[in-house]
PDB file of C-alpha atoms in Angstrom:
ATOM      1  CA  THR A1043     102.528 127.867  63.875  1.00 34.00           C
ATOM      2  CA  ARG A1044     100.450 128.273  60.723  1.00 37.00           C
ATOM      3  CA  SER A1045      99.609 124.583  60.807  1.00 37.00           C
ATOM      4  CA  ARG A1046      98.502 124.821  64.434  1.00 36.00           C
ATOM      5  CA  ARG A1047      96.240 127.840  63.788  1.00 37.00           C
ATOM      6  CA  SER A1048      94.760 126.216  60.698  1.00 35.00           C
ATOM      7  CA  SER A1049      93.964 123.063  62.666  1.00 37.00           C
ATOM      8  CA  CYS A1050      92.194 125.068  65.370  1.00 38.00           C
ATOM      9  CA  ARG A1051      90.079 126.910  62.821  1.00 41.00           C
ATOM     10  CA  SER A1052      88.967 123.646  61.241  1.00 43.00           C
ATOM     11  CA  CYS A1053      87.883 122.402  64.667  1.00 49.00           C
ATOM     12  CA  ALA A1054      85.589 125.343  65.267  1.00 51.00           C
ATOM     13  CA  ALA A1055      82.716 123.519  63.592  1.00 51.00           C
ATOM     14  CA  ALA A1056      83.746 119.949  64.434  1.00 53.00           C
ATOM     15  CA  THR A1057      84.456 117.725  67.427  1.00 55.00           C
ATOM     16  CA  CYS A1058      88.214 117.601  67.987  1.00 59.00           C
ATOM     17  CA  SER A1059      88.406 114.114  69.488  1.00 57.00           C
ATOM     18  CA  GLU A1060      88.318 110.485  68.480  1.00 68.00           C
ATOM     19  CA  THR A1061      84.722 109.437  69.206  1.00 69.00           C
ATOM     20  CA  THR A1062      83.879 110.115  72.882  1.00 72.00           C
ATOM     21  CA  PRO A1063      85.809 113.015  74.497  1.00 73.00           C
ATOM     22  CA  ILE A1064      87.762 112.300  77.685  1.00 75.00           C
ATOM     23  CA  ASN A1065      85.541 112.352  80.758  1.00 73.00           C
ATOM     24  CA  PRO A1066      86.316 113.965  83.131  1.00 75.00           C
ATOM     25  CA  SER A1067      88.181 116.599  81.153  1.00 78.00           C
ATOM     26  CA  THR A1068      91.573 117.939  82.145  1.00 78.00           C
ATOM     27  CA  THR A1069      92.089 120.877  84.503  1.00 80.00           C
ATOM     28  CA  ASN A1070      95.011 123.243  85.127  1.00 76.00           C
ATOM     29  CA  GLU A1071      96.483 120.647  87.504  1.00 77.00           C
ATOM     30  CA  THR A1072      95.858 117.414  85.583  1.00 77.00           C
ATOM     31  CA  ALA A1073      96.862 115.827  82.305  1.00 75.00           C
ATOM     32  CA  ALA A1074      95.449 113.227  79.928  1.00 73.00           C
ATOM     33  CA  LEU A1075      97.791 110.231  79.982  1.00 70.00           C
ATOM     34  CA  ARG A1076      97.587 107.514  77.344  1.00 68.00           C
ATOM     35  CA  LYS A1077      97.106 104.194  79.118  1.00 70.00           C
ATOM     36  CA  ARG A1078      99.614 101.347  79.266  1.00 69.00           C
ATOM     37  CA  GLY A1079     102.584 103.669  79.208  1.00 65.00           C
ATOM     38  CA  GLY A1080     101.503 105.320  75.974  1.00 68.00           C
ATOM     39  CA  CYS A1081     100.892 102.066  74.101  1.00 75.00           C
ATOM     40  CA  PHE A1082      97.098 101.783  74.081  1.00 65.00           C
ATOM     41  CA  ASP A1083      95.061 103.236  71.212  1.00 71.00           C
ATOM     42  CA  SER A1084      91.528 102.052  70.466  1.00 67.00           C
ATOM     43  CA  ASN A1085      90.560 105.264  68.622  1.00 62.00           C
ATOM     44  CA  ASN A1086      88.312 106.231  71.542  1.00 68.00           C
ATOM     45  CA  ASN A1087      89.843 108.986  73.662  1.00 69.00           C
ATOM     46  CA  ASP A1088      87.618 108.315  76.673  1.00 65.00           C
ATOM     47  CA  VAL A1089      88.895 104.716  76.748  1.00 70.00           C
ATOM     48  CA  ASP A1090      92.482 105.403  75.724  1.00 66.00           C
ATOM     49  CA  PHE A1091      93.340 108.117  78.251  1.00 70.00           C
ATOM     50  CA  ALA A1092      93.286 108.446  82.036  1.00 69.00           C
ATOM     51  CA  ILE A1093      93.306 111.728  83.947  1.00 76.00           C
ATOM     52  CA  GLY A1094      96.152 112.138  86.390  1.00 77.00           C
ATOM     53  CA  ALA A1095      99.084 114.254  87.506  1.00 80.00           C
ATOM     54  CA  PRO A1096     101.252 115.520  84.622  1.00 80.00           C
ATOM     55  CA  THR A1097     104.163 113.177  83.902  1.00 76.00           C
ATOM     56  CA  PRO A1098     106.099 114.634  80.957  1.00 73.00           C
ATOM     57  CA  ARG A1099     107.691 112.185  78.544  1.00 68.00           C
ATOM     58  CA  ASN A1100     110.339 112.763  75.895  1.00 65.00           C
ATOM     59  CA  SER A1101     112.218 110.837  73.247  1.00 62.00           C
ATOM     60  CA  THR A1102     114.880 109.683  75.717  1.00 60.00           C
ATOM     61  CA  ILE A1103     112.319 107.436  77.443  1.00 55.00           C
ATOM     62  CA  SER A1104     111.843 104.202  75.537  1.00 61.00           C
ATOM     63  CA  ASN A1105     108.874 101.916  76.078  1.00 66.00           C
ATOM     64  CA  SER A1106     108.272  98.871  73.937  1.00 72.00           C
ATOM     65  CA  CYS A1107     104.639  98.483  72.985  1.00 83.00           C
ATOM     66  CA  THR A1108     105.202  94.926  71.775  1.00 87.00           C
ATOM     67  CA  PRO A1109     104.225  92.395  74.477  1.00 92.00           C
ATOM     68  CA  LEU A1110     106.647  89.665  75.463  1.00 95.00           C
ATOM     69  CA  THR A1111     105.170  86.312  74.443  1.00 97.00           C
ATOM     70  CA  LEU A1112     105.696  84.023  77.433  1.00 96.00           C
ATOM     71  CA  THR A1113     104.323  80.863  78.991  1.00 96.00           C
ATOM     72  CA  ILE A1114     102.436  81.189  82.257  1.00 97.00           C
ATOM     73  CA  SER A1115     105.298  79.525  84.114  1.00 96.00           C
ATOM     74  CA  GLN A1116     107.754  82.043  82.663  1.00 96.00           C
ATOM     75  CA  ILE A1117     105.563  84.898  83.925  1.00 97.00           C
ATOM     76  CA  GLN A1118     105.435  83.253  87.355  1.00 96.00           C
ATOM     77  CA  GLY A1119     109.160  82.507  87.510  1.00 93.00           C
ATOM     78  CA  GLY A1120     110.830  80.433  90.182  1.00 90.00           C
ATOM     79  CA  ASP A1121     110.685  83.037  92.967  1.00 90.00           C
ATOM     80  CA  LEU A1122     107.915  84.671  94.992  1.00 90.00           C
ATOM     81  CA  ALA A1123     107.555  87.590  92.555  1.00 93.00           C
ATOM     82  CA  THR A1124     107.343  87.645  88.775  1.00 96.00           C
ATOM     83  CA  PRO A1125     110.618  88.501  87.014  1.00 96.00           C
ATOM     84  CA  TYR A1126     108.578  90.536  84.490  1.00 96.00           C
ATOM     85  CA  ALA A1127     106.941  93.004  86.883  1.00 94.00           C
ATOM     86  CA  GLY A1128     105.759  96.102  85.010  1.00 91.00           C
ATOM     87  CA  ARG A1129     106.321  94.530  81.586  1.00 93.00           C
ATOM     88  CA  LEU A1130     103.690  94.074  78.888  1.00 95.00           C
ATOM     89  CA  VAL A1131     103.263  90.323  78.384  1.00 97.00           C
ATOM     90  CA  SER A1132     101.049  87.952  76.432  1.00 97.00           C
ATOM     91  CA  THR A1133     100.219  84.315  77.115  1.00 97.00           C
ATOM     92  CA  THR A1134      97.538  81.655  76.660  1.00 97.00           C
ATOM     93  CA  GLY A1135      95.747  79.278  78.988  1.00 97.00           C
ATOM     94  CA  ILE A1136      92.491  77.592  79.933  1.00 98.00           C
ATOM     95  CA  VAL A1137      90.150  79.389  82.326  1.00 98.00           C
ATOM     96  CA  THR A1138      89.762  77.307  85.496  1.00 98.00           C
ATOM     97  CA  ALA A1139      87.721  79.635  87.739  1.00 97.00           C
ATOM     98  CA  THR A1140      86.187  83.107  87.672  1.00 97.00           C
ATOM     99  CA  LYS A1141      85.792  85.886  90.237  1.00 94.00           C
ATOM    100  CA  SER A1142      83.959  89.203  90.202  1.00 94.00           C
ATOM    101  CA  ASN A1143      87.089  91.034  89.018  1.00 96.00           C
ATOM    102  CA  GLY A1144      88.988  88.464  86.979  1.00 97.00           C
ATOM    103  CA  PHE A1145      89.722  84.814  86.405  1.00 98.00           C
ATOM    104  CA  PHE A1146      92.312  82.113  86.967  1.00 98.00           C
ATOM    105  CA  MET A1147      93.848  80.341  84.009  1.00 98.00           C
ATOM    106  CA  GLN A1148      96.282  77.480  83.653  1.00 97.00           C
ATOM    107  CA  SER A1149      98.460  75.957  80.953  1.00 96.00           C
ATOM    108  CA  PRO A1150      96.876  72.873  79.335  1.00 92.00           C
ATOM    109  CA  GLY A1151      98.025  69.415  80.335  1.00 81.00           C
ATOM    110  CA  SER A1152     101.084  69.213  82.554  1.00 76.00           C
ATOM    111  CA  GLY A1153     102.385  72.668  81.688  1.00 74.00           C
ATOM    112  CA  ASP A1154     106.148  72.969  81.375  1.00 78.00           C
ATOM    113  CA  ASN A1155     106.916  70.039  83.738  1.00 78.00           C
ATOM    114  CA  ASP A1156     109.032  72.339  85.922  1.00 85.00           C
ATOM    115  CA  ALA A1157     108.202  71.606  89.549  1.00 85.00           C
ATOM    116  CA  ALA A1158     109.638  74.955  90.664  1.00 88.00           C
ATOM    117  CA  THR A1159     107.261  77.145  88.654  1.00 93.00           C
ATOM    118  CA  SER A1160     103.490  77.496  88.718  1.00 96.00           C
ATOM    119  CA  ASP A1161     101.462  76.821  85.565  1.00 96.00           C
ATOM    120  CA  GLY A1162      98.569  79.025  86.727  1.00 97.00           C
ATOM    121  CA  VAL A1163      98.055  82.773  86.970  1.00 98.00           C
ATOM    122  CA  PHE A1164      95.302  85.216  87.927  1.00 98.00           C
ATOM    123  CA  VAL A1165      94.101  87.603  85.234  1.00 98.00           C
ATOM    124  CA  PHE A1166      92.775  90.859  86.709  1.00 97.00           C
ATOM    125  CA  THR A1167      90.035  92.302  84.490  1.00 97.00           C
ATOM    126  CA  GLN A1168      88.689  94.819  87.065  1.00 93.00           C
ATOM    127  CA  SER A1169      85.070  93.944  86.211  1.00 94.00           C
ATOM    128  CA  ALA A1170      83.266  90.611  85.842  1.00 96.00           C
ATOM    129  CA  PRO A1171      85.007  88.633  83.076  1.00 96.00           C
ATOM    130  CA  ALA A1172      83.078  87.463  80.015  1.00 94.00           C
ATOM    131  CA  VAL A1173      84.589  83.958  80.102  1.00 97.00           C
ATOM    132  CA  VAL A1174      83.721  80.671  81.799  1.00 97.00           C
ATOM    133  CA  SER A1175      85.656  77.649  82.980  1.00 97.00           C
ATOM    134  CA  GLY A1176      87.016  75.635  80.061  1.00 97.00           C
ATOM    135  CA  THR A1177      87.568  78.635  77.769  1.00 98.00           C
ATOM    136  CA  LEU A1178      90.937  78.788  76.026  1.00 98.00           C
ATOM    137  CA  VAL A1179      92.004  82.434  75.994  1.00 98.00           C
ATOM    138  CA  ALA A1180      94.862  84.564  74.738  1.00 98.00           C
ATOM    139  CA  VAL A1181      95.673  87.334  77.216  1.00 98.00           C
ATOM    140  CA  GLN A1182      97.868  90.395  77.105  1.00 96.00           C
ATOM    141  CA  GLY A1183      98.472  92.871  79.897  1.00 95.00           C
ATOM    142  CA  THR A1184     100.933  94.082  82.504  1.00 95.00           C
ATOM    143  CA  ALA A1185     102.578  91.562  84.827  1.00 96.00           C
ATOM    144  CA  THR A1186     102.235  92.749  88.429  1.00 96.00           C
ATOM    145  CA  GLU A1187     102.183  91.583  92.051  1.00 96.00           C
ATOM    146  CA  PHE A1188      99.118  92.151  94.233  1.00 94.00           C
ATOM    147  CA  PHE A1189      99.303  91.077  97.877  1.00 89.00           C
ATOM    148  CA  GLU A1190     102.035  88.572  96.901  1.00 89.00           C
ATOM    149  CA  LEU A1191      99.902  87.151  94.077  1.00 93.00           C
ATOM    150  CA  THR A1192     101.356  87.272  90.575  1.00 96.00           C
ATOM    151  CA  GLN A1193      98.765  88.519  88.118  1.00 97.00           C
ATOM    152  CA  VAL A1194      98.321  89.889  84.624  1.00 98.00           C
ATOM    153  CA  GLU A1195      96.406  93.172  84.570  1.00 96.00           C
ATOM    154  CA  ALA A1196      94.225  92.844  81.472  1.00 95.00           C
ATOM    155  CA  THR A1197      91.736  95.679  81.970  1.00 92.00           C
ATOM    156  CA  LEU A1198      91.622  97.241  78.511  1.00 91.00           C
ATOM    157  CA  PRO A1199      89.416  96.332  75.530  1.00 91.00           C
ATOM    158  CA  GLY A1200      90.917  93.503  73.482  1.00 92.00           C
ATOM    159  CA  ASP A1201      93.211  92.254  76.261  1.00 95.00           C
ATOM    160  CA  VAL A1202      91.339  88.939  76.534  1.00 97.00           C
ATOM    161  CA  ALA A1203      90.586  87.049  73.319  1.00 97.00           C
ATOM    162  CA  VAL A1204      88.605  83.784  73.302  1.00 98.00           C
ATOM    163  CA  GLN A1205      90.267  81.028  71.254  1.00 97.00           C
ATOM    164  CA  SER A1206      87.851  78.163  71.930  1.00 97.00           C
ATOM    165  CA  THR A1207      85.333  76.952  74.514  1.00 97.00           C
ATOM    166  CA  GLY A1208      84.380  73.680  76.177  1.00 96.00           C
ATOM    167  CA  ASN A1209      87.950  72.543  76.836  1.00 97.00           C
ATOM    168  CA  ALA A1210      88.817  70.176  79.666  1.00 96.00           C
ATOM    169  CA  VAL A1211      90.416  71.984  82.586  1.00 96.00           C
ATOM    170  CA  PRO A1212      93.819  70.743  83.782  1.00 95.00           C
ATOM    171  CA  GLY A1213      93.720  68.148  86.524  1.00 94.00           C
ATOM    172  CA  ALA A1214      94.082  69.250  90.139  1.00 95.00           C
ATOM    173  CA  ILE A1215      97.212  68.701  92.214  1.00 94.00           C
ATOM    174  CA  THR A1216      96.390  66.595  95.275  1.00 95.00           C
ATOM    175  CA  LEU A1217      97.683  68.296  98.411  1.00 93.00           C
ATOM    176  CA  THR A1218      99.814  66.042 100.603  1.00 92.00           C
ATOM    177  CA  PRO A1219     101.688  66.600 103.883  1.00 89.00           C
ATOM    178  CA  ALA A1220     104.840  66.943 101.798  1.00 89.00           C
ATOM    179  CA  ILE A1221     103.299  69.836  99.826  1.00 90.00           C
ATOM    180  CA  LEU A1222     101.349  71.422 102.682  1.00 86.00           C
ATOM    181  CA  ASN A1223     103.967  70.876 105.367  1.00 85.00           C
ATOM    182  CA  ALA A1224     103.336  72.430 108.779  1.00 78.00           C
ATOM    183  CA  ALA A1225     107.101  72.853 109.203  1.00 82.00           C
ATOM    184  CA  GLY A1226     107.634  74.062 105.643  1.00 84.00           C
ATOM    185  CA  THR A1227     108.787  77.459 104.490  1.00 86.00           C
ATOM    186  CA  PRO A1228     106.262  80.247 103.717  1.00 80.00           C
ATOM    187  CA  ASP A1229     106.938  79.855  99.983  1.00 87.00           C
ATOM    188  CA  GLN A1230     106.241  76.109  99.816  1.00 90.00           C
ATOM    189  CA  LEU A1231     102.999  76.633  97.866  1.00 91.00           C
ATOM    190  CA  GLU A1232     104.513  79.103  95.384  1.00 94.00           C
ATOM    191  CA  PRO A1233     104.975  76.372  92.693  1.00 94.00           C
ATOM    192  CA  TYR A1234     101.173  75.845  92.795  1.00 95.00           C
ATOM    193  CA  GLU A1235     100.062  79.486  92.937  1.00 96.00           C
ATOM    194  CA  SER A1236      96.758  79.996  91.065  1.00 97.00           C
ATOM    195  CA  MET A1237      96.680  76.325  89.990  1.00 97.00           C
ATOM    196  CA  ARG A1238      93.892  73.833  90.670  1.00 96.00           C
ATOM    197  CA  VAL A1239      94.556  71.839  93.844  1.00 95.00           C
ATOM    198  CA  PHE A1240      92.515  69.235  95.710  1.00 96.00           C
ATOM    199  CA  ALA A1241      92.173  67.951  99.263  1.00 94.00           C
ATOM    200  CA  ALA A1242      89.537  65.533 100.481  1.00 92.00           C
ATOM    201  CA  ALA A1243      89.154  67.575 103.678  1.00 91.00           C
ATOM    202  CA  LEU A1244      90.749  70.615 105.307  1.00 91.00           C
ATOM    203  CA  THR A1245      90.562  72.342 108.672  1.00 90.00           C
ATOM    204  CA  SER A1246      90.302  76.131 108.685  1.00 89.00           C
ATOM    205  CA  VAL A1247      92.653  77.937 111.051  1.00 86.00           C
ATOM    206  CA  ALA A1248      91.625  81.552 110.497  1.00 84.00           C
ATOM    207  CA  PRO A1249      88.572  83.560 109.413  1.00 86.00           C
ATOM    208  CA  THR A1250      87.827  84.180 105.749  1.00 89.00           C
ATOM    209  CA  ASN A1251      89.615  87.353 104.608  1.00 87.00           C
ATOM    210  CA  GLU A1252      88.450  90.157 102.324  1.00 87.00           C
ATOM    211  CA  PHE A1253      89.484  88.158  99.251  1.00 83.00           C
ATOM    212  CA  GLY A1254      87.383  85.122 100.173  1.00 85.00           C
ATOM    213  CA  GLU A1255      90.490  83.154 101.161  1.00 86.00           C
ATOM    214  CA  ILE A1256      90.725  80.793 104.119  1.00 87.00           C
ATOM    215  CA  ASP A1257      93.936  79.592 105.795  1.00 86.00           C
ATOM    216  CA  THR A1258      93.775  75.832 106.275  1.00 87.00           C
ATOM    217  CA  VAL A1259      95.709  72.742 107.298  1.00 88.00           C
ATOM    218  CA  LEU A1260      95.233  69.156 106.177  1.00 91.00           C
ATOM    219  CA  ILE A1261      93.106  66.946 108.414  1.00 89.00           C
ATOM    220  CA  GLY A1262      95.301  65.542 111.163  1.00 85.00           C
ATOM    221  CA  VAL A1263      97.854  68.363 111.033  1.00 85.00           C
ATOM    222  CA  ALA A1264      98.071  70.379 114.242  1.00 82.00           C
ATOM    223  CA  ARG A1265      96.568  73.864 114.067  1.00 79.00           C
ATOM    224  CA  PRO A1266      99.268  76.561 114.285  1.00 75.00           C
ATOM    225  CA  MET A1267      99.402  78.688 117.431  1.00 70.00           C
ATOM    226  CA  ARG A1268      99.826  82.391 116.754  1.00 68.00           C
ATOM    227  CA  GLU A1269      99.687  85.634 118.661  1.00 70.00           C
ATOM    228  CA  PRO A1270      97.414  88.546 117.702  1.00 72.00           C
ATOM    229  CA  GLY A1271      98.771  90.457 114.718  1.00 71.00           C
ATOM    230  CA  VAL A1272     101.125  87.672 113.629  1.00 66.00           C
ATOM    231  CA  SER A1273     100.299  86.245 110.215  1.00 63.00           C
ATOM    232  CA  VAL A1274      99.674  82.524 110.030  1.00 56.00           C
TER     233      VAL A1274
END
């Protein structure tokens, strides 16, 4: 108790926070929660904490703050969803394309040569990424699924580190009727998720969605018939 009172007195003439105070501040119904499950600390409280509903933690809850070092294909796994959902992971790859809220990256060369797993992944940065195609990056973040897309949420300072620039991007997989099979299962493209692919020509079969994606078939493949409300 003495220590607590002494600390408060010393703060009377000083700012009791690491650099910028948390904004917005807490209320009687909210709490300041350290990001990434309590693992993130940049010595800036406004960056390190998020305001939300109180979620008490105690010593019985363990959370490793050391990321799992994995290849992109290991993060993707051989199924529709990542086997590391919710885990802190780290990996490396070459940026192949950028979006307004992240970028795609892929393992150099032929990846792990496992036809069942994708060698590409989307890195969600929330804001426009500061990388371009051909940049070799080291990434750490939380493995998640977003609308059936495996991604690494790398939204905190230091999550994306540039290793080198001007690298050749991995070659594109040429789409064939065997890969893009009209009678195939819905998961037939999972081994190529977020990877570079190529087709000389495609026919669109649905409007562009809110993510800028277009459902297509190869030229010469019959367009699917579907009823309203039924996904292609």
